[in-house]
Amino acid sequence: MQLVEVYMREYFRDLDALGVKRPDISPRATGQLVEMIEAIQSLIEKGYAYEVNGNVFFDVSRFEDYGKLSKIKPEAMLAGSRFEAHPDKRDPKDFALWKRASKDALLKWWSPWGYGFPGWHIECAVMGMKYLGPQFDIHGGARDLIFPHHENEIAQCEALTGKKPFVRYWLHTGFLTINGEKMAKSLGNYITVRDALEKYDAEAIRLFVLSTHYRSEIDFTDKKLRDSETNLGRLYNTLENLEGAMERSLGREPTEMEKQFEERVEELRTRFVEAMDEDFNTPRALATLFDLSREINRFLEEKKQMSTELLKRVHGCFLELGKVLGLFQKKRTKKVSEKLVNDLVNLLVELRENLRSKGDYELSDEIRAKLNKLGVVVEDTSEGSKWKLV
RNA sequence: GCCGGGGUGGCCGAGUGGUACAGGCGGCGGGCUGCAGACCCGCUACACGUGGGUUCGAUUCCCACCCCCGGCUCCA
């Protein structure tokens, strides 16, 4: 339990760093033992489960819809199976709801069937239903969980509640590979979130992930992450271009041309929303964002003074769409280090010395006066110019 | 072996029964710049794994094959 605590904190730390929102509830299996035992009992009573030697199994033959998610035909499941079926099972397809614990098991709980621990699938089913109710709108998970885990969750929950479907939309994500091969400790080619964050910008990592549809496999390579950084820079440039234009804009009504442009922006906004509505098609949404970016830059090329009102709305729209993808959250107030201040003042003083040696006292005096105003006192001594902050 | 997903331009990656508008990266050329950067424009682009079939028409539907990935109730 202590371990769980540690990993949970570490996990949340990484989520925060990536800009992923934390869940409202993060339940633990060990906190729902009573509910799990109740659920298993209920399944036995309803005839969907049976107990043998302190083990409880779900009777797959009693659940007609079994296999509807993974499209696996129960008859075909046995062929080629890599493992021996548990001897107490009536049928190899049945899966464990409760497992008898061995004497020296570290984790075990008392139950109507003796000491044991819950099966994997019942944990999620019970926790989910406890907090979300008997039916979910959306259930996520990676592709490898479709069978058996999600299939078994459906069997348990629908058998328990009689309500179908247990889940309306399944969101199954593709795998993350690295340089074309799967990440594995044994291959030594894995990368942790923390390593990645040290090397790449958090929003660039987001952009990388979003550039492939969530259902597809995604391959982590250095080049792609760099590309993502370039791409992110592009979007931020547009943001800065817009902000620059806003500074020199005018408080007048938008012109006809500006109104037309705004309509175009609105059109792209709609396209973005449509892409997201279509099963979170983030690559297409991103494409629209880049279209928008290019068109904003093109429009700004005019270099005319634009209507403040118009620019505000366009800027708001661009920010809004980026925010949907978790972008543009960076604090862009450039942090100025003490070293940079030193270097910059030194640079100015050096340039000024140059001017003085050439006899341009007018400009060098001006520089000294202006620095003075900024709180930098320059003193010309026989050993050269010195400066200090006041 | 069985089940599922996939093979699109130099690279990545969307999409679709009717000339492939995706988008990005890279490369080339041009514009704007005193120069550079940013930005814009054009080109790169001769891209839909292979072979059949259905269709007036297939990259898109069907079948077979090849290759890649995952699952097949160990553990979570």
mmCIF file of C-alpha atoms (C1' of nucleotides) in Angstrom, chain A residues 71 77 79 81-83 92-93 95 99 120 143 147 175 182 212-213 216-217 223-224 227 231 234 237 281 284 287 290-291 294 297-298 301, chain B residues 1-6 10-16 21-26 31-32 38-41 68-76:
data_model
loop_
_atom_site.group_PDB
_atom_site.id
_atom_site.type_symbol
_atom_site.label_atom_id
_atom_site.label_comp_id
_atom_site.label_asym_id
_atom_site.label_seq_id
_atom_site.Cartn_x
_atom_site.Cartn_y
_atom_site.Cartn_z
ATOM 1 C CA LYS A 71 -15.300 -10.483 -31.736
ATOM 2 C CA MET A 77 -10.639 -19.556 -27.872
ATOM 3 C CA ALA A 79 -6.955 -23.399 -29.926
ATOM 4 C CA SER A 81 -3.773 -21.226 -25.982
ATOM 5 C CA ARG A 82 -0.429 -20.933 -24.329
ATOM 6 C CA PHE A 83 -1.469 -21.966 -20.864
ATOM 7 C CA PRO A 92 -11.199 -23.272 -19.705
ATOM 8 C CA LYS A 93 -12.965 -20.149 -20.942
ATOM 9 C CA PHE A 95 -12.293 -16.663 -15.628
ATOM 10 C CA LYS A 99 -8.749 -16.662 -6.091
ATOM 11 C CA TRP A 120 -8.319 -8.726 -11.950
ATOM 12 C CA ARG A 143 -5.809 -2.123 -27.265
ATOM 13 C CA PHE A 147 -9.445 -9.261 -24.554
ATOM 14 C CA PHE A 175 0.610 1.237 -28.696
ATOM 15 C CA LYS A 182 8.071 -2.097 -28.806
ATOM 16 C CA THR A 212 -1.406 10.447 -34.719
ATOM 17 C CA HIS A 213 -4.944 9.274 -34.180
ATOM 18 C CA SER A 216 -3.190 4.043 -34.205
ATOM 19 C CA GLU A 217 0.157 2.875 -33.093
ATOM 20 C CA LYS A 223 13.193 13.143 -35.276
ATOM 21 C CA LYS A 224 9.468 13.207 -34.656
ATOM 22 C CA ASP A 227 9.560 17.990 -35.700
ATOM 23 C CA ASN A 231 5.695 22.685 -35.289
ATOM 24 C CA ARG A 234 5.293 27.663 -35.703
ATOM 25 C CA ASN A 237 5.103 32.372 -33.785
ATOM 26 C CA ASN A 281 -9.494 13.098 -35.023
ATOM 27 C CA ARG A 284 -7.148 16.569 -38.742
ATOM 28 C CA ALA A 287 -4.116 20.271 -39.790
ATOM 29 C CA PHE A 290 -1.969 24.870 -39.111
ATOM 30 C CA ASP A 291 -4.254 26.106 -41.866
ATOM 31 C CA ARG A 294 -0.920 30.092 -42.101
ATOM 32 C CA ASN A 297 0.101 35.003 -40.905
ATOM 33 C CA ARG A 298 -0.859 35.707 -44.483
ATOM 34 C CA GLU A 301 1.442 40.225 -43.883
ATOM 35 C "C1'" G B 1 -2.757 -21.902 -35.729
ATOM 36 C "C1'" C B 2 -7.116 -18.698 -34.403
ATOM 37 C "C1'" C B 3 -8.951 -13.550 -33.659
ATOM 38 C "C1'" G B 4 -8.270 -8.259 -34.230
ATOM 39 C "C1'" G B 5 -5.644 -3.799 -36.252
ATOM 40 C "C1'" G B 6 -2.523 -1.947 -40.084
ATOM 41 C "C1'" G B 10 11.938 11.392 -49.434
ATOM 42 C "C1'" C B 11 9.993 10.903 -43.978
ATOM 43 C "C1'" C B 12 5.714 11.302 -40.672
ATOM 44 C "C1'" G B 13 0.502 11.162 -41.094
ATOM 45 C "C1'" A B 14 -5.110 12.206 -42.385
ATOM 46 C "C1'" G B 15 -8.828 10.683 -45.795
ATOM 47 C "C1'" U B 16 -12.131 8.731 -49.656
ATOM 48 C "C1'" C B 21 -7.248 20.137 -51.317
ATOM 49 C "C1'" A B 22 -5.193 16.921 -45.996
ATOM 50 C "C1'" G B 23 -1.499 18.847 -42.590
ATOM 51 C "C1'" G B 24 3.557 18.777 -40.976
ATOM 52 C "C1'" C B 25 8.849 17.786 -41.670
ATOM 53 C "C1'" G B 26 12.823 17.661 -45.219
ATOM 54 C "C1'" G B 31 9.088 37.188 -52.218
ATOM 55 C "C1'" C B 32 9.859 40.385 -47.905
ATOM 56 C "C1'" A B 38 10.238 34.975 -38.538
ATOM 57 C "C1'" C B 39 6.522 34.956 -42.164
ATOM 58 C "C1'" C B 40 4.334 34.361 -47.223
ATOM 59 C "C1'" C B 41 4.199 32.044 -52.342
ATOM 60 C "C1'" C B 68 4.276 -5.359 -39.595
ATOM 61 C "C1'" C B 69 1.757 -4.861 -34.718
ATOM 62 C "C1'" G B 70 -1.362 -6.722 -30.779
ATOM 63 C "C1'" G B 71 -4.433 -10.547 -28.199
ATOM 64 C "C1'" C B 72 -5.307 -15.835 -27.342
ATOM 65 C "C1'" U B 73 -7.687 -15.843 -19.958
ATOM 66 C "C1'" C B 74 0.407 -16.278 -16.410
ATOM 67 C "C1'" C B 75 0.498 -11.190 -13.965
ATOM 68 C "C1'" A B 76 -2.002 -6.483 -13.490
#
